Amino acid sequence: MKCMTRNAITLIPLLFSITAWSVSAQAQYSSAADKRIAINVSQAEKNQILSEMRDFLHGFHSINIAMARQDMKSLGIVARPMGQLLDRLPVKMKERLPEEFTQLAIAMNEAFQNLARDAESNGDMRKAHENMAEVMTYCSGCHDTYRFNVVPQKMLK
């Protein structure tokens, strides 16, 4: 119990720092204009995209568990289907996506396939971490560049 109390006391300054940073970041971003490129979508399309993003988070969680356990077989099984985002999007929506967005999605798929292939073939944990870093580069690049703007269905081409 004494150790737990000491750890909790040690964490309090860290929690205050994180909270202060979060409040500062929120203030900074709330006053700044969102300069990301808007991709017009219907509400249903946005719901599907957000569902896909939640699936990515769950997949990343499973990948991290597999990596922590050095379970390369599970890592390959989880990683292989994760990059197939474009295959799951409606055709009409894919036609409206900017070329650069599509290229990011293709590159991310390739990175997931590399992660799965490397995990299944050689089990090199260092390489798995490098592959995950590449995947996350595409994720953060996309989130930094694009946003989804809901418009009425009749405005979509």
CSV table of N, CA and C in Angstrom, one decimal:
chain,number,residue,atom,x,y,z
A,1,MET,N,0.8,-1.2,0.0
A,1,MET,CA,0.0,0.0,0.0
A,1,MET,C,0.9,1.3,0.0
A,2,LYS,N,1.9,1.2,0.8
A,2,LYS,CA,2.8,2.4,0.8
A,2,LYS,C,3.4,2.7,-0.5
A,3,CYS,N,3.8,1.6,-1.3
A,3,CYS,CA,4.4,1.8,-2.6
A,3,CYS,C,3.4,2.4,-3.6
A,4,MET,N,2.1,1.9,-3.5
A,4,MET,CA,1.1,2.4,-4.3
A,4,MET,C,0.9,3.9,-4.1
A,5,THR,N,0.9,4.3,-2.8
A,5,THR,CA,0.7,5.7,-2.5
A,5,THR,C,1.8,6.6,-3.0
A,6,ARG,N,3.1,6.1,-2.9
A,6,ARG,CA,4.2,6.8,-3.4
A,6,ARG,C,4.1,6.9,-4.9
A,7,ASN,N,3.7,5.9,-5.6
A,7,ASN,CA,3.5,6.0,-7.1
A,7,ASN,C,2.5,7.0,-7.4
A,8,ALA,N,1.4,7.0,-6.7
A,8,ALA,CA,0.3,7.9,-7.0
A,8,ALA,C,0.8,9.3,-6.8
A,9,ILE,N,1.5,9.6,-5.7
A,9,ILE,CA,2.1,10.9,-5.5
A,9,ILE,C,3.0,11.3,-6.6
A,10,THR,N,3.8,10.4,-7.1
A,10,THR,CA,4.8,10.6,-8.1
A,10,THR,C,4.0,11.0,-9.4
A,11,LEU,N,2.9,10.4,-9.6
A,11,LEU,CA,2.1,10.6,-10.9
A,11,LEU,C,1.4,11.9,-10.9
A,12,ILE,N,1.1,12.5,-9.7
A,12,ILE,CA,0.3,13.7,-9.7
A,12,ILE,C,0.9,14.8,-10.5
A,13,PRO,N,2.2,15.2,-10.3
A,13,PRO,CA,2.7,16.2,-11.1
A,13,PRO,C,2.6,15.9,-12.7
A,14,LEU,N,2.8,14.7,-13.0
A,14,LEU,CA,2.7,14.3,-14.4
A,14,LEU,C,1.3,14.5,-14.9
A,15,LEU,N,0.3,14.2,-14.1
A,15,LEU,CA,-1.1,14.4,-14.5
A,15,LEU,C,-1.4,15.9,-14.7
A,16,PHE,N,-0.9,16.7,-13.7
A,16,PHE,CA,-1.1,18.1,-13.9
A,16,PHE,C,-0.4,18.7,-15.1
A,17,SER,N,0.7,18.2,-15.5
A,17,SER,CA,1.4,18.6,-16.7
A,17,SER,C,0.6,18.3,-17.9
A,18,ILE,N,0.1,17.0,-17.9
A,18,ILE,CA,-0.7,16.6,-19.1
A,18,ILE,C,-1.9,17.4,-19.2
A,19,THR,N,-2.6,17.7,-18.1
A,19,THR,CA,-3.8,18.5,-18.1
A,19,THR,C,-3.5,19.9,-18.6
A,20,ALA,N,-2.5,20.5,-18.1
A,20,ALA,CA,-2.1,21.8,-18.5
A,20,ALA,C,-1.8,21.9,-20.0
A,21,TRP,N,-1.0,20.9,-20.5
A,21,TRP,CA,-0.7,20.9,-21.9
A,21,TRP,C,-2.0,20.7,-22.7
A,22,SER,N,-2.9,19.8,-22.3
A,22,SER,CA,-4.2,19.6,-23.0
A,22,SER,C,-5.0,20.9,-23.1
A,23,VAL,N,-5.1,21.6,-22.0
A,23,VAL,CA,-5.9,22.8,-22.0
A,23,VAL,C,-5.2,23.8,-22.9
A,24,SER,N,-3.9,23.9,-22.8
A,24,SER,CA,-3.2,24.9,-23.7
A,24,SER,C,-3.4,24.5,-25.1
A,25,ALA,N,-3.3,23.2,-25.5
A,25,ALA,CA,-3.5,22.8,-26.9
A,25,ALA,C,-4.9,23.1,-27.3
A,26,GLN,N,-5.9,22.8,-26.5
A,26,GLN,CA,-7.3,23.1,-26.9
A,26,GLN,C,-7.5,24.6,-27.1
A,27,ALA,N,-6.9,25.4,-26.3
A,27,ALA,CA,-7.1,26.9,-26.5
A,27,ALA,C,-6.4,27.3,-27.8
A,28,GLN,N,-5.3,26.7,-28.1
A,28,GLN,CA,-4.5,27.1,-29.3
A,28,GLN,C,-5.3,26.7,-30.5
A,29,TYR,N,-5.9,25.5,-30.5
A,29,TYR,CA,-6.6,25.0,-31.7
A,29,TYR,C,-8.0,25.5,-31.8
A,30,SER,N,-8.6,25.9,-30.7
A,30,SER,CA,-9.9,26.4,-30.8
A,30,SER,C,-9.9,27.8,-31.4
A,31,SER,N,-8.8,28.5,-31.3
A,31,SER,CA,-8.8,29.9,-31.8
A,31,SER,C,-8.2,29.9,-33.2
A,32,ALA,N,-7.6,28.8,-33.7
A,32,ALA,CA,-7.0,28.8,-35.0
A,32,ALA,C,-8.0,28.2,-36.0
A,33,ALA,N,-7.9,28.8,-37.2
A,33,ALA,CA,-8.8,28.3,-38.3
A,33,ALA,C,-8.4,26.9,-38.7
A,34,ASP,N,-9.3,26.0,-39.0
A,34,ASP,CA,-9.0,24.7,-39.5
A,34,ASP,C,-8.7,24.8,-41.0
A,35,LYS,N,-7.4,24.7,-41.3
A,35,LYS,CA,-6.9,24.9,-42.6
A,35,LYS,C,-6.8,23.5,-43.4
A,36,ARG,N,-7.2,22.4,-42.8
A,36,ARG,CA,-7.2,21.2,-43.5
A,36,ARG,C,-8.1,21.2,-44.7
A,37,ILE,N,-7.8,20.3,-45.6
A,37,ILE,CA,-8.6,20.2,-46.9
A,37,ILE,C,-9.9,19.5,-46.5
A,38,ALA,N,-11.0,20.1,-46.9
A,38,ALA,CA,-12.3,19.5,-46.6
A,38,ALA,C,-12.7,18.6,-47.7
A,39,ILE,N,-13.1,17.4,-47.3
A,39,ILE,CA,-13.7,16.4,-48.2
A,39,ILE,C,-15.2,16.3,-47.9
A,40,ASN,N,-16.0,16.7,-48.9
A,40,ASN,CA,-17.4,16.7,-48.7
A,40,ASN,C,-18.0,15.3,-48.7
A,41,VAL,N,-18.8,14.9,-47.7
A,41,VAL,CA,-19.3,13.6,-47.5
A,41,VAL,C,-20.8,13.8,-47.0
A,42,SER,N,-21.5,12.7,-47.2
A,42,SER,CA,-22.9,12.7,-46.6
A,42,SER,C,-22.7,12.3,-45.1
A,43,GLN,N,-23.7,12.4,-44.3
A,43,GLN,CA,-23.7,12.0,-42.9
A,43,GLN,C,-23.4,10.5,-42.8
A,44,ALA,N,-24.0,9.7,-43.7
A,44,ALA,CA,-23.8,8.2,-43.7
A,44,ALA,C,-22.3,7.9,-44.0
A,45,GLU,N,-21.8,8.6,-45.0
A,45,GLU,CA,-20.4,8.4,-45.3
A,45,GLU,C,-19.4,8.8,-44.2
A,46,LYS,N,-19.7,9.9,-43.5
A,46,LYS,CA,-18.9,10.3,-42.4
A,46,LYS,C,-19.0,9.2,-41.2
A,47,ASN,N,-20.2,8.7,-41.0
A,47,ASN,CA,-20.4,7.7,-40.0
A,47,ASN,C,-19.6,6.5,-40.3
A,48,GLN,N,-19.5,6.1,-41.6
A,48,GLN,CA,-18.7,4.9,-42.0
A,48,GLN,C,-17.2,5.2,-41.8
A,49,ILE,N,-16.8,6.4,-42.1
A,49,ILE,CA,-15.4,6.7,-42.0
A,49,ILE,C,-15.0,6.7,-40.5
A,50,LEU,N,-15.8,7.3,-39.7
A,50,LEU,CA,-15.5,7.3,-38.2
A,50,LEU,C,-15.5,5.9,-37.7
A,51,SER,N,-16.4,5.0,-38.2
A,51,SER,CA,-16.4,3.6,-37.8
A,51,SER,C,-15.1,2.9,-38.2
A,52,GLU,N,-14.6,3.2,-39.4
A,52,GLU,CA,-13.4,2.7,-39.9
A,52,GLU,C,-12.2,3.2,-38.9
A,53,MET,N,-12.2,4.4,-38.6
A,53,MET,CA,-11.2,5.0,-37.7
A,53,MET,C,-11.2,4.3,-36.3
A,54,ARG,N,-12.4,4.0,-35.8
A,54,ARG,CA,-12.5,3.3,-34.5
A,54,ARG,C,-11.9,1.9,-34.7
A,55,ASP,N,-12.2,1.2,-35.9
A,55,ASP,CA,-11.7,-0.1,-36.1
A,55,ASP,C,-10.1,-0.1,-36.2
A,56,PHE,N,-9.6,1.0,-36.8
A,56,PHE,CA,-8.1,1.2,-36.8
A,56,PHE,C,-7.6,1.2,-35.3
A,57,LEU,N,-8.2,2.0,-34.5
A,57,LEU,CA,-7.8,2.1,-33.1
A,57,LEU,C,-7.8,0.7,-32.4
A,58,HIS,N,-8.9,0.0,-32.6
A,58,HIS,CA,-8.9,-1.4,-32.0
A,58,HIS,C,-7.9,-2.3,-32.6
A,59,GLY,N,-7.6,-2.1,-33.9
A,59,GLY,CA,-6.6,-2.9,-34.6
A,59,GLY,C,-5.2,-2.5,-34.0
A,60,PHE,N,-4.9,-1.2,-33.8
A,60,PHE,CA,-3.7,-0.8,-33.3
A,60,PHE,C,-3.5,-1.3,-31.9
A,61,HIS,N,-4.6,-1.4,-31.1
A,61,HIS,CA,-4.5,-2.0,-29.8
A,61,HIS,C,-4.1,-3.4,-29.9
A,62,SER,N,-4.7,-4.2,-30.8
A,62,SER,CA,-4.4,-5.6,-30.9
A,62,SER,C,-3.0,-5.8,-31.4
A,63,ILE,N,-2.5,-4.9,-32.3
A,63,ILE,CA,-1.1,-5.0,-32.8
A,63,ILE,C,-0.2,-4.7,-31.6
A,64,ASN,N,-0.5,-3.7,-30.8
A,64,ASN,CA,0.4,-3.5,-29.7
A,64,ASN,C,0.5,-4.6,-28.7
A,65,ILE,N,-0.6,-5.3,-28.5
A,65,ILE,CA,-0.7,-6.4,-27.6
A,65,ILE,C,0.2,-7.5,-28.2
A,66,ALA,N,0.0,-7.8,-29.5
A,66,ALA,CA,0.8,-8.8,-30.2
A,66,ALA,C,2.3,-8.5,-30.1
A,67,MET,N,2.7,-7.2,-30.3
A,67,MET,CA,4.1,-6.9,-30.3
A,67,MET,C,4.6,-7.0,-28.9
A,68,ALA,N,3.9,-6.6,-27.9
A,68,ALA,CA,4.3,-6.7,-26.5
A,68,ALA,C,4.6,-8.2,-26.1
A,69,ARG,N,3.8,-9.1,-26.7
A,69,ARG,CA,3.9,-10.5,-26.4
A,69,ARG,C,4.9,-11.2,-27.4
A,70,GLN,N,5.4,-10.4,-28.3
A,70,GLN,CA,6.2,-10.9,-29.4
A,70,GLN,C,5.6,-12.1,-30.1
A,71,ASP,N,4.3,-11.9,-30.3
A,71,ASP,CA,3.4,-12.9,-31.0
A,71,ASP,C,3.3,-12.5,-32.5
A,72,MET,N,4.3,-12.9,-33.3
A,72,MET,CA,4.3,-12.4,-34.6
A,72,MET,C,3.2,-13.0,-35.5
A,73,LYS,N,2.8,-14.2,-35.2
A,73,LYS,CA,1.7,-14.8,-35.9
A,73,LYS,C,0.4,-14.0,-35.8
A,74,SER,N,0.1,-13.6,-34.5
A,74,SER,CA,-1.1,-12.8,-34.3
A,74,SER,C,-0.9,-11.4,-34.9
A,75,LEU,N,0.3,-10.9,-34.9
A,75,LEU,CA,0.6,-9.6,-35.5
A,75,LEU,C,0.2,-9.6,-37.0
A,76,GLY,N,0.7,-10.6,-37.6
A,76,GLY,CA,0.4,-10.8,-39.1
A,76,GLY,C,-1.1,-10.9,-39.4
A,77,ILE,N,-1.8,-11.7,-38.5
A,77,ILE,CA,-3.2,-11.9,-38.7
A,77,ILE,C,-4.0,-10.6,-38.6
A,78,VAL,N,-3.6,-9.8,-37.6
A,78,VAL,CA,-4.3,-8.5,-37.3
A,78,VAL,C,-4.0,-7.5,-38.4
A,79,ALA,N,-2.7,-7.4,-38.8
A,79,ALA,CA,-2.3,-6.3,-39.6
A,79,ALA,C,-2.8,-6.5,-41.1
A,80,ARG,N,-2.9,-7.7,-41.6
A,80,ARG,CA,-3.2,-7.9,-43.0
A,80,ARG,C,-4.4,-7.2,-43.4
A,81,PRO,N,-5.6,-7.4,-42.8
A,81,PRO,CA,-6.8,-6.7,-43.3
A,81,PRO,C,-6.9,-5.2,-43.0
A,82,MET,N,-6.1,-4.7,-42.1
A,82,MET,CA,-6.3,-3.3,-41.7
A,82,MET,C,-6.0,-2.3,-42.8
A,83,GLY,N,-5.2,-2.5,-43.7
A,83,GLY,CA,-4.9,-1.5,-44.7
A,83,GLY,C,-5.9,-1.4,-45.9
A,84,GLN,N,-6.9,-2.2,-45.9
A,84,GLN,CA,-7.8,-2.2,-47.0
A,84,GLN,C,-9.0,-1.2,-46.9
A,85,LEU,N,-8.7,-0.1,-46.4
A,85,LEU,CA,-9.7,1.0,-46.2
A,85,LEU,C,-10.4,1.3,-47.6
A,86,LEU,N,-9.7,1.5,-48.6
A,86,LEU,CA,-10.3,1.9,-49.9
A,86,LEU,C,-11.3,0.9,-50.4
A,87,ASP,N,-11.0,-0.4,-50.1
A,87,ASP,CA,-11.9,-1.5,-50.6
A,87,ASP,C,-13.2,-1.4,-49.9
A,88,ARG,N,-13.3,-0.8,-48.7
A,88,ARG,CA,-14.6,-0.8,-47.9
A,88,ARG,C,-15.4,0.5,-48.2
A,89,LEU,N,-14.8,1.5,-48.8
A,89,LEU,CA,-15.6,2.7,-49.0
A,89,LEU,C,-16.5,2.6,-50.3
A,90,PRO,N,-17.6,3.3,-50.2
A,90,PRO,CA,-18.5,3.3,-51.4
A,90,PRO,C,-17.8,3.9,-52.6
A,91,VAL,N,-18.1,3.3,-53.8
A,91,VAL,CA,-17.5,3.8,-55.0
A,91,VAL,C,-17.7,5.2,-55.3
A,92,LYS,N,-18.9,5.7,-55.1
A,92,LYS,CA,-19.2,7.2,-55.3
A,92,LYS,C,-18.3,8.1,-54.4
A,93,MET,N,-18.1,7.6,-53.2
A,93,MET,CA,-17.2,8.4,-52.3
A,93,MET,C,-15.8,8.4,-52.8
A,94,LYS,N,-15.3,7.2,-53.2
A,94,LYS,CA,-13.9,7.1,-53.6
A,94,LYS,C,-13.7,8.0,-54.8
A,95,GLU,N,-14.7,8.2,-55.7
A,95,GLU,CA,-14.5,9.0,-56.9
A,95,GLU,C,-14.4,10.5,-56.5
A,96,ARG,N,-14.8,10.9,-55.3
A,96,ARG,CA,-14.7,12.3,-54.8
A,96,ARG,C,-13.5,12.5,-54.0
A,97,LEU,N,-12.7,11.5,-53.7
A,97,LEU,CA,-11.6,11.7,-52.8
A,97,LEU,C,-10.4,12.4,-53.6
A,98,PRO,N,-9.7,13.3,-53.0
A,98,PRO,CA,-8.5,13.9,-53.6
A,98,PRO,C,-7.5,12.8,-54.0
A,99,GLU,N,-6.8,12.9,-55.0
A,99,GLU,CA,-5.8,11.9,-55.4
A,99,GLU,C,-4.8,11.7,-54.3
A,100,GLU,N,-4.4,12.8,-53.7
A,100,GLU,CA,-3.4,12.6,-52.6
A,100,GLU,C,-3.9,11.8,-51.4
A,101,PHE,N,-5.2,11.9,-51.1
A,101,PHE,CA,-5.8,11.1,-50.1
A,101,PHE,C,-5.7,9.7,-50.5
A,102,THR,N,-6.1,9.4,-51.7
A,102,THR,CA,-6.1,8.0,-52.2
A,102,THR,C,-4.7,7.5,-52.2
A,103,GLN,N,-3.7,8.3,-52.5
A,103,GLN,CA,-2.3,7.8,-52.5
A,103,GLN,C,-1.8,7.5,-51.1
A,104,LEU,N,-2.3,8.3,-50.1
A,104,LEU,CA,-2.0,8.0,-48.7
A,104,LEU,C,-2.6,6.7,-48.3
A,105,ALA,N,-3.8,6.5,-48.7
A,105,ALA,CA,-4.5,5.2,-48.3
A,105,ALA,C,-3.8,4.0,-48.9
A,106,ILE,N,-3.3,4.2,-50.2
A,106,ILE,CA,-2.6,3.1,-50.8
A,106,ILE,C,-1.3,2.8,-50.1
A,107,ALA,N,-0.6,3.9,-49.8
A,107,ALA,CA,0.7,3.7,-49.1
A,107,ALA,C,0.5,3.1,-47.8
A,108,MET,N,-0.6,3.5,-47.1
A,108,MET,CA,-0.8,2.9,-45.7
A,108,MET,C,-1.1,1.4,-45.9
A,109,ASN,N,-1.9,1.0,-46.9
A,109,ASN,CA,-2.2,-0.4,-47.1
A,109,ASN,C,-0.9,-1.2,-47.4
A,110,GLU,N,0.0,-0.6,-48.2
A,110,GLU,CA,1.3,-1.3,-48.4
A,110,GLU,C,2.1,-1.4,-47.1
A,111,ALA,N,2.0,-0.4,-46.3
A,111,ALA,CA,2.8,-0.5,-45.0
A,111,ALA,C,2.2,-1.6,-44.1
A,112,PHE,N,0.9,-1.7,-44.1
A,112,PHE,CA,0.2,-2.8,-43.3
A,112,PHE,C,0.6,-4.1,-43.9
A,113,GLN,N,0.6,-4.2,-45.2
A,113,GLN,CA,1.0,-5.5,-45.8
A,113,GLN,C,2.4,-5.9,-45.6
A,114,ASN,N,3.3,-4.9,-45.6
A,114,ASN,CA,4.7,-5.1,-45.2
A,114,ASN,C,4.8,-5.6,-43.7
A,115,LEU,N,4.0,-5.0,-42.9
A,115,LEU,CA,4.0,-5.4,-41.5
A,115,LEU,C,3.6,-6.8,-41.3
A,116,ALA,N,2.5,-7.2,-42.0
A,116,ALA,CA,2.0,-8.5,-41.9
A,116,ALA,C,3.0,-9.5,-42.5
A,117,ARG,N,3.5,-9.2,-43.7
A,117,ARG,CA,4.5,-10.1,-44.3
A,117,ARG,C,5.7,-10.3,-43.5
A,118,ASP,N,6.3,-9.2,-43.0
A,118,ASP,CA,7.5,-9.3,-42.2
A,118,ASP,C,7.2,-10.1,-40.9
A,119,ALA,N,6.1,-9.9,-40.3
A,119,ALA,CA,5.8,-10.6,-39.1
A,119,ALA,C,5.6,-12.1,-39.3
A,120,GLU,N,5.0,-12.4,-40.4
A,120,GLU,CA,4.8,-13.8,-40.8
A,120,GLU,C,6.1,-14.5,-41.3
A,121,SER,N,7.0,-13.8,-41.9
A,121,SER,CA,8.1,-14.4,-42.5
A,121,SER,C,9.4,-14.5,-41.6
A,122,ASN,N,9.7,-13.3,-41.0
A,122,ASN,CA,11.0,-13.3,-40.3
A,122,ASN,C,10.9,-13.0,-38.8
A,123,GLY,N,9.8,-12.5,-38.3
A,123,GLY,CA,9.6,-12.3,-36.9
A,123,GLY,C,10.5,-11.3,-36.3
A,124,ASP,N,11.0,-10.3,-37.1
A,124,ASP,CA,11.9,-9.3,-36.6
A,124,ASP,C,11.2,-8.2,-35.9
A,125,MET,N,11.2,-8.1,-34.6
A,125,MET,CA,10.5,-7.1,-33.9
A,125,MET,C,10.9,-5.7,-34.2
A,126,ARG,N,12.2,-5.5,-34.4
A,126,ARG,CA,12.6,-4.1,-34.8
A,126,ARG,C,12.0,-3.7,-36.1
A,127,LYS,N,11.9,-4.6,-37.1
A,127,LYS,CA,11.3,-4.3,-38.3
A,127,LYS,C,9.8,-4.0,-38.2
A,128,ALA,N,9.2,-4.8,-37.3
A,128,ALA,CA,7.7,-4.6,-37.0
A,128,ALA,C,7.5,-3.2,-36.4
A,129,HIS,N,8.4,-2.7,-35.5
A,129,HIS,CA,8.2,-1.4,-35.0
A,129,HIS,C,8.4,-0.3,-36.1
A,130,GLU,N,9.4,-0.6,-37.0
A,130,GLU,CA,9.6,0.4,-38.1
A,130,GLU,C,8.4,0.4,-39.0
A,131,ASN,N,7.8,-0.7,-39.3
A,131,ASN,CA,6.6,-0.8,-40.1
A,131,ASN,C,5.4,0.0,-39.4
A,132,MET,N,5.3,-0.2,-38.1
A,132,MET,CA,4.2,0.5,-37.4
A,132,MET,C,4.4,2.0,-37.4
A,133,ALA,N,5.7,2.4,-37.3
A,133,ALA,CA,6.0,3.8,-37.3
A,133,ALA,C,5.6,4.4,-38.7
A,134,GLU,N,5.8,3.6,-39.8
A,134,GLU,CA,5.5,4.1,-41.1
A,134,GLU,C,3.9,4.2,-41.2
A,135,VAL,N,3.2,3.2,-40.7
A,135,VAL,CA,1.8,3.2,-40.8
A,135,VAL,C,1.3,4.5,-40.1
A,136,MET,N,1.8,4.7,-38.9
A,136,MET,CA,1.3,5.9,-38.1
A,136,MET,C,1.7,7.2,-38.8
A,137,THR,N,2.7,7.2,-39.6
A,137,THR,CA,3.1,8.4,-40.3
A,137,THR,C,2.0,8.8,-41.3
A,138,TYR,N,1.4,7.7,-42.0
A,138,TYR,CA,0.3,7.9,-42.9
A,138,TYR,C,-0.9,8.4,-42.2
A,139,CYS,N,-1.2,7.8,-41.1
A,139,CYS,CA,-2.4,8.1,-40.3
A,139,CYS,C,-2.3,9.6,-39.9
A,140,SER,N,-1.2,10.0,-39.2
A,140,SER,CA,-1.1,11.4,-38.8
A,140,SER,C,-1.1,12.3,-39.9
A,141,GLY,N,-0.4,12.0,-41.0
A,141,GLY,CA,-0.4,12.8,-42.2
A,141,GLY,C,-1.8,13.1,-42.8
A,142,CYS,N,-2.6,12.1,-42.8
A,142,CYS,CA,-3.9,12.2,-43.3
A,142,CYS,C,-4.8,13.1,-42.4
A,143,HIS,N,-4.7,12.8,-41.1
A,143,HIS,CA,-5.5,13.6,-40.1
A,143,HIS,C,-5.0,15.0,-40.1
A,144,ASP,N,-3.7,15.3,-40.3
A,144,ASP,CA,-3.2,16.7,-40.3
A,144,ASP,C,-3.7,17.4,-41.6
A,145,THR,N,-3.9,16.7,-42.7
A,145,THR,CA,-4.2,17.3,-44.0
A,145,THR,C,-5.7,17.4,-44.3
A,146,TYR,N,-6.5,16.4,-43.9
A,146,TYR,CA,-7.9,16.4,-44.4
A,146,TYR,C,-8.9,16.4,-43.2
A,147,ARG,N,-10.1,16.8,-43.5
A,147,ARG,CA,-11.2,16.7,-42.6
A,147,ARG,C,-12.4,16.4,-43.4
A,148,PHE,N,-13.4,15.8,-42.8
A,148,PHE,CA,-14.6,15.5,-43.5
A,148,PHE,C,-15.7,16.5,-43.2
A,149,ASN,N,-16.3,17.0,-44.2
A,149,ASN,CA,-17.3,18.0,-44.1
A,149,ASN,C,-18.7,17.5,-44.5
A,150,VAL,N,-19.6,17.4,-43.6
A,150,VAL,CA,-20.9,16.8,-44.0
A,150,VAL,C,-21.7,17.9,-44.7
A,151,VAL,N,-22.2,17.5,-45.9
A,151,VAL,CA,-23.1,18.4,-46.7
A,151,VAL,C,-24.3,17.6,-47.1
A,152,PRO,N,-25.4,18.2,-47.5
A,152,PRO,CA,-26.6,17.5,-48.0
A,152,PRO,C,-26.2,16.6,-49.2
A,153,GLN,N,-26.9,15.5,-49.2
A,153,GLN,CA,-26.7,14.5,-50.3
A,153,GLN,C,-26.7,15.2,-51.7
A,154,LYS,N,-27.7,16.1,-51.9
A,154,LYS,CA,-27.8,16.7,-53.2
A,154,LYS,C,-26.6,17.5,-53.7
A,155,MET,N,-25.8,17.9,-52.7
A,155,MET,CA,-24.6,18.7,-53.0
A,155,MET,C,-23.4,17.8,-53.4
A,156,LEU,N,-23.5,16.6,-53.2
A,156,LEU,CA,-22.4,15.6,-53.6
A,156,LEU,C,-22.5,15.3,-55.0
A,157,LYS,N,-21.3,15.3,-55.7
A,157,LYS,CA,-21.3,15.0,-57.1
A,157,LYS,C,-20.9,13.6,-57.3
